[in-house]
Amino acid sequence: MLSPIRSPWPPPPSPRSRRT
């Protein structure tokens, strides 16, 4: 039951991706 891919919502955006 501890699966990030099985989460009801998508994972948060990476900090690196936010810093374009």
Tab-separated table of C-alpha atoms in Angstrom:
chain	number	residue	atom	x	y	z
A	1	MET	CA	0.000	0.000	0.000
A	2	LEU	CA	3.097	2.170	-0.060
A	3	SER	CA	3.370	2.739	-3.787
A	4	PRO	CA	4.007	6.266	-5.111
A	5	ILE	CA	2.798	5.188	-8.558
A	6	ARG	CA	-0.395	3.855	-6.986
A	7	SER	CA	-1.040	7.221	-5.349
A	8	PRO	CA	-4.459	8.826	-5.993
A	9	TRP	CA	-2.701	12.009	-7.026
A	10	PRO	CA	0.443	12.655	-9.099
A	11	PRO	CA	3.764	13.348	-7.357
A	12	PRO	CA	4.844	16.947	-6.666
A	13	PRO	CA	6.985	18.716	-9.300
A	14	SER	CA	10.703	18.371	-8.760
A	15	PRO	CA	12.529	21.454	-7.430
A	16	ARG	CA	14.936	21.192	-10.354
A	17	SER	CA	12.121	21.232	-12.880
A	18	ARG	CA	10.603	24.311	-11.274
A	19	ARG	CA	13.876	26.165	-11.735
A	20	THR	CA	13.838	26.438	-15.506
